[in-house]
Short mmCIF file of C-alpha atoms in Angstrom, two decimals:
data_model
loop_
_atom_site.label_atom_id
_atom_site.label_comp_id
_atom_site.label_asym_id
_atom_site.label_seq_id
_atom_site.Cartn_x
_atom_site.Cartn_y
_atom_site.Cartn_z
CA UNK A 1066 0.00 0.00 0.00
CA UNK A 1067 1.07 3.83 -0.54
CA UNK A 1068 1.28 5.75 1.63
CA UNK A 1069 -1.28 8.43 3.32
CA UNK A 1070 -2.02 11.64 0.78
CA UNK A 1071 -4.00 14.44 1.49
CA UNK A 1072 -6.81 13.88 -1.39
CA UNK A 1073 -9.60 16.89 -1.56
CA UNK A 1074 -13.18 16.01 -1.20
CA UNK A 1075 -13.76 16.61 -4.89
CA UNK A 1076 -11.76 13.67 -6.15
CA UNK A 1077 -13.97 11.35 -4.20
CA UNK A 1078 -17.26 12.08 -6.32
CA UNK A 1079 -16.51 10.01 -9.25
CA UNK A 1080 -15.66 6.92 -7.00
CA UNK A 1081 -18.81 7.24 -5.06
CA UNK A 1082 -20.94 7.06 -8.27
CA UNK A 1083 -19.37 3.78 -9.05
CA UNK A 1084 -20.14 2.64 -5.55
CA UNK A 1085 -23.45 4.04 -5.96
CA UNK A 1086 -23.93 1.64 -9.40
CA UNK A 1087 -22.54 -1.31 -8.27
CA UNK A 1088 -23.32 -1.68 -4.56
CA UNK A 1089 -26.29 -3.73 -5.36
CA UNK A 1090 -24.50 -6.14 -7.73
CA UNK A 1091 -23.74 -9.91 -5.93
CA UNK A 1092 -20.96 -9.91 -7.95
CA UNK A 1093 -18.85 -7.05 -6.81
CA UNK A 1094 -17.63 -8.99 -3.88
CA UNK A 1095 -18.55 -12.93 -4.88
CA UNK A 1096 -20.26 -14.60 -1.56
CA UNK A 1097 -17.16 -17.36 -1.21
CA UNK A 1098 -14.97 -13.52 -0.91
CA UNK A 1099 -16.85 -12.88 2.76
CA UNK A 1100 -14.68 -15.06 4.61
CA UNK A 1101 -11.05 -13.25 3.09
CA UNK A 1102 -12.73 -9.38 4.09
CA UNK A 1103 -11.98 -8.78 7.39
CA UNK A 1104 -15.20 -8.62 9.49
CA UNK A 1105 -13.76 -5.61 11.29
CA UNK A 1106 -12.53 -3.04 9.10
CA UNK A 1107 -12.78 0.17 11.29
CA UNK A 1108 -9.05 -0.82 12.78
CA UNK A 1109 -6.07 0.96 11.12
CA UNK A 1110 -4.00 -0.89 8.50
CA UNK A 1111 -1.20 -3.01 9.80
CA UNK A 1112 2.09 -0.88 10.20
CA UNK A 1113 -0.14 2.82 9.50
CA UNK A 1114 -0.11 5.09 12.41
CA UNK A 1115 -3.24 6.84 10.99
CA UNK A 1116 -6.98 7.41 11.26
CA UNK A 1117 -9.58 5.55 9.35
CA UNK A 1118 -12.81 7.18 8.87
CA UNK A 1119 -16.19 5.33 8.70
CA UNK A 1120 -18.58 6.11 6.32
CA UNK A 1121 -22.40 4.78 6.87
CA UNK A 1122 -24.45 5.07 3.81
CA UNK A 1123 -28.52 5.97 4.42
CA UNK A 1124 -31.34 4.96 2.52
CA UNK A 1125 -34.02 6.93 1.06
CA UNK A 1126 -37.69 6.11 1.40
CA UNK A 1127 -39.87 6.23 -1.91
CA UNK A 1128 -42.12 4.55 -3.66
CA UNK A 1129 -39.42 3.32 -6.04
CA UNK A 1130 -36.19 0.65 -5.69
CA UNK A 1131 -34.43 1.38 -2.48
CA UNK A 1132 -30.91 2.92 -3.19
CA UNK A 1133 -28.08 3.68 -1.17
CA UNK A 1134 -26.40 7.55 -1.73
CA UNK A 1135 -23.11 8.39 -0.05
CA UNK A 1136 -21.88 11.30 1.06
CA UNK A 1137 -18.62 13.35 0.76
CA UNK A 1138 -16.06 13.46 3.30
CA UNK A 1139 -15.65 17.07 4.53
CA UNK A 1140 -12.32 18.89 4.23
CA UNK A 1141 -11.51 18.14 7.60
CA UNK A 1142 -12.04 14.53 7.94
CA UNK A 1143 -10.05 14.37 4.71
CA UNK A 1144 -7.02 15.98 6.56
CA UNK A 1145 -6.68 13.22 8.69
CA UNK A 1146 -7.74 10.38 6.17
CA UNK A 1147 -5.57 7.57 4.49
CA UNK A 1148 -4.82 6.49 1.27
CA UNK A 1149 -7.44 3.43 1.73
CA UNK A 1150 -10.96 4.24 2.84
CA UNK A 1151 -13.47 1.89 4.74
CA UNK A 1152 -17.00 2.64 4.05
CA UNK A 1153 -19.95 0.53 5.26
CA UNK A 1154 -23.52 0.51 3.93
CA UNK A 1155 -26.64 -1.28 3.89
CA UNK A 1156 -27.41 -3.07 0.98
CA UNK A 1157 -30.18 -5.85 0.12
CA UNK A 1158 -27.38 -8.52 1.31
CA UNK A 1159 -26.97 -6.71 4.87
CA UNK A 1160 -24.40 -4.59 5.85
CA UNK A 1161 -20.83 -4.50 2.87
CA UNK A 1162 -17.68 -3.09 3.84
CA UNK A 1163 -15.61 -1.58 0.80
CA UNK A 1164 -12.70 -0.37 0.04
CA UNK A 1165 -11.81 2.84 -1.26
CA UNK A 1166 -8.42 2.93 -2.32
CA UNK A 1167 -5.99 5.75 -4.20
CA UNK A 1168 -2.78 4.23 -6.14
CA UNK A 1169 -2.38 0.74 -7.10
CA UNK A 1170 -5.17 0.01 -4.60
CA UNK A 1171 -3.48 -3.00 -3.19
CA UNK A 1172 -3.17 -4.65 0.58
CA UNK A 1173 -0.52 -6.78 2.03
CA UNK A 1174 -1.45 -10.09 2.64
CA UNK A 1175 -0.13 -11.61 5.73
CA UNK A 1176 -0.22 -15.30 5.50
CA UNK A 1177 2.52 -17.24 6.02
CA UNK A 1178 5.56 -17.03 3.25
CA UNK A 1179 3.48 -15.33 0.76
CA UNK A 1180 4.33 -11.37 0.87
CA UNK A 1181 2.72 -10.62 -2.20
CA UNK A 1182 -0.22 -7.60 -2.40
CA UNK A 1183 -3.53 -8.01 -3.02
CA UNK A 1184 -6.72 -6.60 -4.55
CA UNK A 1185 -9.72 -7.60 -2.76
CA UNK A 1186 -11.91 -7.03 -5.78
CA UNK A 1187 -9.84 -10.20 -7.61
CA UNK A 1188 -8.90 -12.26 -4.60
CA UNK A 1189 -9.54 -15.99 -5.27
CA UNK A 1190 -9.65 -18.97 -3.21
CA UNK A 1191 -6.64 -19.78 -5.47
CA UNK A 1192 -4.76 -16.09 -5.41
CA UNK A 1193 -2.77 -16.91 -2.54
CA UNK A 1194 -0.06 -20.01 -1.76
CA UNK A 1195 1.23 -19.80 1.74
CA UNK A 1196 1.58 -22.27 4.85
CA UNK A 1197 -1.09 -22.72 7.06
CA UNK A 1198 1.31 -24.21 9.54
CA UNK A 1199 4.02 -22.68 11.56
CA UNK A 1200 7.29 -23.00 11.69
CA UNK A 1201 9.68 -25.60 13.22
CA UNK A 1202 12.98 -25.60 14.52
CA UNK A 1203 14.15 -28.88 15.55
CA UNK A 1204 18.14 -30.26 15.59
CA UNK A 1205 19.10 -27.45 13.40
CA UNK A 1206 16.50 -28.21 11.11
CA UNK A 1207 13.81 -25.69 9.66
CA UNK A 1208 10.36 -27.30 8.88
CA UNK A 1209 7.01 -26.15 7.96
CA UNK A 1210 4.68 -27.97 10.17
CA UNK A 1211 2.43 -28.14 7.19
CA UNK A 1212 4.49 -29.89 4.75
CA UNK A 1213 7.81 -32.17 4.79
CA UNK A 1214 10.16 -29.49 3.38
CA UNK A 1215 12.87 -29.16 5.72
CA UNK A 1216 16.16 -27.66 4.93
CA UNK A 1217 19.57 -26.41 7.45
CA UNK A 1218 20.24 -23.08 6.04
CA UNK A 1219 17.33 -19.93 7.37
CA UNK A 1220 17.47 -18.19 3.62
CA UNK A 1221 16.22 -21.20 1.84
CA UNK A 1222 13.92 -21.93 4.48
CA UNK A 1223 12.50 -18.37 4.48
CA UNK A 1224 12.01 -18.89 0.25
CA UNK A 1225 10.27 -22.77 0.23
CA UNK A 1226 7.28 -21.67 -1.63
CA UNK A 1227 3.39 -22.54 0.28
CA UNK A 1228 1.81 -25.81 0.17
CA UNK A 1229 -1.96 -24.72 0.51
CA UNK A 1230 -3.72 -22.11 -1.99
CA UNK A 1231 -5.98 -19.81 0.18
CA UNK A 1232 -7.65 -16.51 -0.05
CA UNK A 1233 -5.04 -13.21 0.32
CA UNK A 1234 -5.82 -12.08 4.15
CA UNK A 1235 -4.63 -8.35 5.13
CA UNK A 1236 -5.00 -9.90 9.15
CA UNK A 1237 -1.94 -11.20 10.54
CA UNK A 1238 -2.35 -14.47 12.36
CA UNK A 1239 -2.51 -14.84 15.95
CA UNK A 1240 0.49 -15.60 17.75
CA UNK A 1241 0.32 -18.87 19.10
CA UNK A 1242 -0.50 -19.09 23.16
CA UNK A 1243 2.64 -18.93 25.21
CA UNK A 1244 2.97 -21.56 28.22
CA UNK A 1245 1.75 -19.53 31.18
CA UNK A 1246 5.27 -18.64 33.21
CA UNK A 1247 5.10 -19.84 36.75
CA UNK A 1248 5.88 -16.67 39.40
CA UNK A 1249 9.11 -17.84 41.14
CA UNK A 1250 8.75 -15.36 43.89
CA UNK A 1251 5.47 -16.98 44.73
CA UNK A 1252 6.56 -20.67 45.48
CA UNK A 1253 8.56 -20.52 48.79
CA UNK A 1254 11.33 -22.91 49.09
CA UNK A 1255 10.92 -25.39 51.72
CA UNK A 1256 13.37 -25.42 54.61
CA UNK A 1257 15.99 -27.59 54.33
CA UNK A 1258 15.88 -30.91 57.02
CA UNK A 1259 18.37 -30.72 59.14
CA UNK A 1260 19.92 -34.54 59.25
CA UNK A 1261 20.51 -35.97 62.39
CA UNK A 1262 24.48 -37.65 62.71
CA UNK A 1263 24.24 -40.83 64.15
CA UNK A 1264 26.97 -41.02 67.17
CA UNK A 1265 29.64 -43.84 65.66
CA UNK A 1266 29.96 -46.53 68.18
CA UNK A 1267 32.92 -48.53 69.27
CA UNK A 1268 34.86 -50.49 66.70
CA UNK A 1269 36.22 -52.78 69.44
CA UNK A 1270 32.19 -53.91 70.51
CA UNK A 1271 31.91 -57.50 70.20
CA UNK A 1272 31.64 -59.05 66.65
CA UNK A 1273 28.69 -61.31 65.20
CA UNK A 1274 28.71 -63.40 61.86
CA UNK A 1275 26.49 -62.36 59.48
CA UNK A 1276 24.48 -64.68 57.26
CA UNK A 1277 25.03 -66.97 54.15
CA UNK A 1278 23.88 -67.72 51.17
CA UNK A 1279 25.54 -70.29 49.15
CA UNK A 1280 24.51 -69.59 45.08
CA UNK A 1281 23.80 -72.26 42.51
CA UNK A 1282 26.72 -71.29 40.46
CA UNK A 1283 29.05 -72.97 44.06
CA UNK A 1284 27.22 -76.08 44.89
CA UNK A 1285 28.39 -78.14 41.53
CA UNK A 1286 32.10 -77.15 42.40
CA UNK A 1287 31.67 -77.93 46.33
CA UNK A 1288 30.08 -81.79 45.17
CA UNK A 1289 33.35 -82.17 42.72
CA UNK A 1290 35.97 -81.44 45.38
CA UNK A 1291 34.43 -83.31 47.96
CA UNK A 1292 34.55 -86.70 45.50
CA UNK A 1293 38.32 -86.18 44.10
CA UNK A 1294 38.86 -85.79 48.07
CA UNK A 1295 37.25 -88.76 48.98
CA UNK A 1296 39.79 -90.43 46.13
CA UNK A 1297 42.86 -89.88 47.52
CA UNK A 1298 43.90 -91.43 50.86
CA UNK A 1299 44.81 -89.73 54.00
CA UNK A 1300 48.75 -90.25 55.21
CA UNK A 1301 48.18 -91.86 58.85
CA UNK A 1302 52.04 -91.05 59.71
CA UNK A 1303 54.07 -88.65 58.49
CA UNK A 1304 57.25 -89.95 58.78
CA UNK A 1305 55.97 -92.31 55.68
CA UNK A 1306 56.43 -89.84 52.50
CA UNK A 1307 55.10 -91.03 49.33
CA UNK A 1308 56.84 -91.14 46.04
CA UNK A 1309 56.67 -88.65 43.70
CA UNK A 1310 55.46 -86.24 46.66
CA UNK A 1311 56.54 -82.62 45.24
CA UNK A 1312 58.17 -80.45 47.60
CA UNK A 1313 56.09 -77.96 49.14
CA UNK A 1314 58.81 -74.93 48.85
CA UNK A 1315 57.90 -72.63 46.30
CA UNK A 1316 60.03 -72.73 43.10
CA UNK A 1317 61.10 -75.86 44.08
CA UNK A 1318 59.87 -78.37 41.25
CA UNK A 1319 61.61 -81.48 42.92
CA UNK A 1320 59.46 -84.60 43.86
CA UNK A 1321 60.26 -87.43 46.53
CA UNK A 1322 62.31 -90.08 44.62
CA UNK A 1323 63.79 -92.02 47.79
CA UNK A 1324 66.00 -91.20 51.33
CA UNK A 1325 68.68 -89.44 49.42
CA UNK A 1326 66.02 -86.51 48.52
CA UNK A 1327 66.31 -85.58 52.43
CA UNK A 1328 69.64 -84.68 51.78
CA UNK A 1329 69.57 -83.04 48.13
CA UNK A 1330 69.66 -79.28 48.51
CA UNK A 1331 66.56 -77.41 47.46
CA UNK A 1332 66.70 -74.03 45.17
CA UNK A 1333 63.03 -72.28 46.53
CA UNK A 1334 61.85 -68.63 46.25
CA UNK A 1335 61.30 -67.46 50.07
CA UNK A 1336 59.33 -64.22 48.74
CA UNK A 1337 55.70 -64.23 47.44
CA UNK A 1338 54.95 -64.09 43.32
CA UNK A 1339 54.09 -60.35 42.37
CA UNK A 1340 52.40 -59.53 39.51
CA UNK A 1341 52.66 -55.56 38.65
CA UNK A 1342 52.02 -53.87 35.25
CA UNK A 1343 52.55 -56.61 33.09
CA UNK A 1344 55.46 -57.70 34.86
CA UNK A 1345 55.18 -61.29 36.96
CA UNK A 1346 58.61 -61.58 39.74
CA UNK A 1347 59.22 -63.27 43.07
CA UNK A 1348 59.86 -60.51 45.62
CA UNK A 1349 62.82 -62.23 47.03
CA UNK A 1350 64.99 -61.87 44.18
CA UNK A 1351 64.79 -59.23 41.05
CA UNK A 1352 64.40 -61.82 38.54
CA UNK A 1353 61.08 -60.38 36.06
CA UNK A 1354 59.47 -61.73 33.29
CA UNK A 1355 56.30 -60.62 31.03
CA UNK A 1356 55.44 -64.16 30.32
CA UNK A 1357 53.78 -66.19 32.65
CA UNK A 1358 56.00 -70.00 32.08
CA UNK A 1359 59.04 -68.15 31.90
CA UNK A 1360 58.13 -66.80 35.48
CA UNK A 1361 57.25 -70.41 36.81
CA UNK A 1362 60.32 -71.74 35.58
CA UNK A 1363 62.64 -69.53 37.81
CA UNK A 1364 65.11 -70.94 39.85
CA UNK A 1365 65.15 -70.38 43.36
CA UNK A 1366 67.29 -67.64 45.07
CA UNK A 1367 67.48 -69.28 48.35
CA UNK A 1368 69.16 -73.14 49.61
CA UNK A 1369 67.74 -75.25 52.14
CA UNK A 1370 66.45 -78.61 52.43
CA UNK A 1371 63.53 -79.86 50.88
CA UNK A 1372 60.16 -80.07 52.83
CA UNK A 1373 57.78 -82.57 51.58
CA UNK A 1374 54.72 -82.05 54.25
CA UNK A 1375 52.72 -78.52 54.40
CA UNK A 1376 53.23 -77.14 57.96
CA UNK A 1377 50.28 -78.05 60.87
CA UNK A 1378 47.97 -75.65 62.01
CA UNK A 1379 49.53 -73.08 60.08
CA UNK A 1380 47.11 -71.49 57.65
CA UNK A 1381 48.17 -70.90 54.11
CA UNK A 1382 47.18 -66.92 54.20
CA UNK A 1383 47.31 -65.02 51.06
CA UNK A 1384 46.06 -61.96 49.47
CA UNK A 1385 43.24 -61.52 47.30
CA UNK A 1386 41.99 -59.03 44.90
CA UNK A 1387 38.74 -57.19 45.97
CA UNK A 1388 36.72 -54.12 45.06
CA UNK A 1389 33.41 -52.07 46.63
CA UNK A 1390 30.66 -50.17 45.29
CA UNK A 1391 27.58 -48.88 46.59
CA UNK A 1392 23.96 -47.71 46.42
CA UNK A 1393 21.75 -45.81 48.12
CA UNK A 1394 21.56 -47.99 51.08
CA UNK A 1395 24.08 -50.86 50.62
CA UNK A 1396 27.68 -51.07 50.13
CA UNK A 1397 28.74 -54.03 47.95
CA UNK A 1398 32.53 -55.75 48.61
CA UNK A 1399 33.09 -58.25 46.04
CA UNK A 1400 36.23 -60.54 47.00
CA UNK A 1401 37.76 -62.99 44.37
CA UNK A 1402 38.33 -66.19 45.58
CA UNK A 1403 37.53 -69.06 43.49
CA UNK A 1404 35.47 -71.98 44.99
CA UNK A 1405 35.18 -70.78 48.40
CA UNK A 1406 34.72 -73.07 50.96
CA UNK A 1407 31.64 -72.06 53.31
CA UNK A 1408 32.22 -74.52 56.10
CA UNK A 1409 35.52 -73.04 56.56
CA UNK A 1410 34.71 -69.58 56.11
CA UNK A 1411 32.75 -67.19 57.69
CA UNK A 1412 32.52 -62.77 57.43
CA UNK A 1413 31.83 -61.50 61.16
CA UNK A 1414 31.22 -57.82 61.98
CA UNK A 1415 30.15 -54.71 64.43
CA UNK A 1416 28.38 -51.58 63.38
CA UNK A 1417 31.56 -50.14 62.37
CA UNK A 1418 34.41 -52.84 62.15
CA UNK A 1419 34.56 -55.96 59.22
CA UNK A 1420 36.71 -59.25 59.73
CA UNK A 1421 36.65 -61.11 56.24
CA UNK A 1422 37.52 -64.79 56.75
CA UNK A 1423 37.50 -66.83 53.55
CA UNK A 1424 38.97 -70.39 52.95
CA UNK A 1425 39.06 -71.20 49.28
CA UNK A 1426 40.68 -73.89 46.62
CA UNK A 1427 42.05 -77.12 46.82
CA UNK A 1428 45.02 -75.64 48.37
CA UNK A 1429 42.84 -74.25 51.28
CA UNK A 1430 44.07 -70.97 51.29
CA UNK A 1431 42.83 -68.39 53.65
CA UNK A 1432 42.20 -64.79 53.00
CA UNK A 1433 42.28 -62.82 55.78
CA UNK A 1434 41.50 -59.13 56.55
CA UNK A 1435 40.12 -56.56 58.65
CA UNK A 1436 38.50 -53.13 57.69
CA UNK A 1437 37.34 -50.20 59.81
CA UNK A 1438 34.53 -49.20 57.89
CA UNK A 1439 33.88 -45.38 56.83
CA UNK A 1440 29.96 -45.46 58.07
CA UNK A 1441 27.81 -47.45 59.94
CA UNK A 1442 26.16 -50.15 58.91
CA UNK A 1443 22.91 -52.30 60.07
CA UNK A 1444 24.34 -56.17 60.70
CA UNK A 1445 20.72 -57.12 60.95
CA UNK A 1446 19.88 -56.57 57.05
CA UNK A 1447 23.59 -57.62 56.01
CA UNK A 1448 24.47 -60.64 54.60
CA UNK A 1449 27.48 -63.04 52.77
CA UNK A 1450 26.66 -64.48 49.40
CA UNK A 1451 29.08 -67.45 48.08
CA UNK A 1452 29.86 -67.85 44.48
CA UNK A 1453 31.52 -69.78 42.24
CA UNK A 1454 34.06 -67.38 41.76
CA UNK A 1455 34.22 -64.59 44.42
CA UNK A 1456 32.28 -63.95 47.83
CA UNK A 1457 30.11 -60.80 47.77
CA UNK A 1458 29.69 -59.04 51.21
CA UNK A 1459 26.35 -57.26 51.56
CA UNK A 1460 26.23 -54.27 54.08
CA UNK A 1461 23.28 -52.31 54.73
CA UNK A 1462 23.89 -48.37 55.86
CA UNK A 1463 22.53 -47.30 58.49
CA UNK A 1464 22.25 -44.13 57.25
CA UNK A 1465 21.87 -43.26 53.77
CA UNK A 1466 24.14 -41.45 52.67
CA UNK A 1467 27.77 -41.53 50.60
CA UNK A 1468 30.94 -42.82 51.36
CA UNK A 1469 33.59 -41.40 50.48
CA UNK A 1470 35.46 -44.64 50.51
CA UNK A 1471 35.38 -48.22 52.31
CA UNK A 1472 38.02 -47.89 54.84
CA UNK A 1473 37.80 -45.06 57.13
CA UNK A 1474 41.75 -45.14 57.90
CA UNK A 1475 42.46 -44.26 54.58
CA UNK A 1476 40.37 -41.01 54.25
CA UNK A 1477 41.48 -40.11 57.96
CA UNK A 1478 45.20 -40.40 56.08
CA UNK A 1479 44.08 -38.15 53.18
CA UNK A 1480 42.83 -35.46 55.21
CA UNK A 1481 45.90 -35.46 57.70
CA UNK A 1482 48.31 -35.19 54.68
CA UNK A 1483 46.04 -32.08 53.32
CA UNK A 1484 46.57 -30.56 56.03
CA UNK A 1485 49.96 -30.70 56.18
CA UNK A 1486 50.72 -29.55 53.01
CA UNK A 1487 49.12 -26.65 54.20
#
């Protein structure tokens, strides 16, 4: 649309005799061309800070055809009036708005991605191709919500033609209804509960064992050591050694071939087997190795005389690998012993102390240890769970909340050497 002009009174007559010839005619504006006319014409034009006057026509009683007659806008109403008038009159069809427009006599249509002008007198149900939908914006994709045309870059989105043909509309479309914003200052925050610290109790109260369970995946294992046990028969004296009884020294791969083996001198590793980073070496001697038969088939560092029974009442203790997790109100140690022997076993705590007792293997080897625990825990809903290859430990908190880790020495140790490197 132009503009607004000044335009005199005069120059309105001729266009008011056209209106007064073809007001009457159903085809001026066809019936299907209601719905595109805005209903309520007396606003201003989108974007045009001016006045629009209305104009009621009157009609004059006689004996004859009913008319309708206009009249002229005076010089002041025309000082304030815009290039596009809005006249309404009553006509046999009820009440018309028209247009009265100066220039090309065109309106902007507003829907969606069309931009093109408009006159009403020629607008179609065709004239206009837009998108009745609105737009998306989803994973750096812009969509019409109409149509599958989707594209990454704004410009071509901004240029995919319409999918829908429609009447031209000089209305812009309502803005789609915002979620209603909640008033933060309204919604008080509740006070925070203040936890209560449970007092820690003794770690040197008297221990209790805490239940078992032995698993399915055990049982098979426990049946097929107890029958290749059953197999082999007990020495009644010791002083009787068998043939071919290896020597129990470690490193030593020597068996018992007759009395002169008492006196043979026996090459055995005093140390314990580490295995660090790869590297596999006796920690009596610096002797390392990457590969595993190389390290079995390393000659003792130390002499002594061979020893052909495993010592009485002297437990074969050795260290296992173990690890801890927990949840909200458990803490899970898993230790990894393979075939563990229940009947010889047994995990035995306070509220704040663990003794870990496990017997596993043909070898009956013991694993032995004792943690001061970093909470508390409930012994009444903890229990020990057997497995075929590791024993998991079961503790239930007695308060739920995080620990920092299992053992409480070693954060006690972290926080002393903070503070000293302050």
């Amino acid at each position: 649309m132009h503009g607004a002009d000044k335009t005199p009174p005069e120059q309105y007559d001729n266009v008011l005799s056209l209106l007064q010839n073809t007001l009457d005619s159903p085809h001026f504006f066809p019936q299907a061309n209601q719905e595109a006319v805005p209903k309520n014409l007396n606003k201003e034009p989108p974007n045009k800070k001016i006045k629009t006057q209305r104009y009621v026509s009157t009609k004059k009683k006689t004996s004859q055809k009913a008319s309708t007659t206009f009249r002229k806008p005076t010089q002041e109403e025309c000082q304030s009036i815009s290039s596009s008038l809005i006249l309404t009159a009553k006509t046999k069809q009820g009440n018309r708005n028209f247009f009265i427009m100066s220039g090309d006599g065109k309106l902007q249509c507003y829907n969606r991605s069309c931009g093109q002008t408009f006159d009403p007198a020629t607008n179609t149900e065709k004239s206009c191709l837009n998108h009745p939908g609105l737009p998306v914006f989803h994973d750096a994709y812009k969509i019409w919500s109409c149509c599958n045309k989707k594209t990454t870059d704004f410009t071509e989105f901004l240029n995919i033609k319409g999918c829908t043909h429609s009447y031209h509309s000089n209305v812009k479309a309502p803005e789609p209804e915002k979620p209603a914003v909640k008033d933060i200052n309204q919604e008080v925050p509740k006070p925070l509960e203040q936890r209560v610290v449970l007092p820690r109790p003794d770690a040197n109260e008297p221990l209790e064992h805490l239940p078992i369970i032995v698993g399915t995946s055990l049982k098979p294992m426990l049946e097929k050591m107890q029958t290749e046990i059953t197999l082999v028969p007990d020495v009644v004296n010791d002083s009787v050694i068998q043939l071919n009884t290896p020597c129990q020294n470690k490193g030593c791969h020597e068996v018992y071939k007759g009395q002169y083996s008492n006196t043979e001198t026996c090459l055995y590793h005093s140390g314990v087997p580490v295995f660090h980073e790869g590297m596999k070496y006796w920690s009596c001697c610096v002797k390392r190795t990457t590969d595993f038969n190389s390290f079995l088939e390393q000659v003792g560092c130390t002499t002594g005389l061979h020893k052909w029974h495993k010592d009485k009442n002297v437990e074969n203790k050795v260290k296992c690998r173990y690890d801890w997790h927990q949840t909200g109100n458990n803490v899970i140690i898993s230790v990894y012993s393979k075939c563990p022997l229940p009947d010889l076993s047994y995990v035995e705590s306070n509220a704040v102390k663990l003794h870990i007792h496990i017997t596993f293997g043909k070898d009956k080897e013991v694993f032995d240890e004792e943690i001061i625990l970093f909470g508390i825990i409930d012994t009444s809903g903890s229990n020990v769970t057997y497995l075929g290859s590791k024993v998991e430990i079961k503790l239930k908190k007695a308060e739920a909340i995080a620990w920092k880790d299992l053992r409480l020495r070693d954060v006690l140790n972290i926080n002393a050497m903070s503070i000293q490197n302050k």
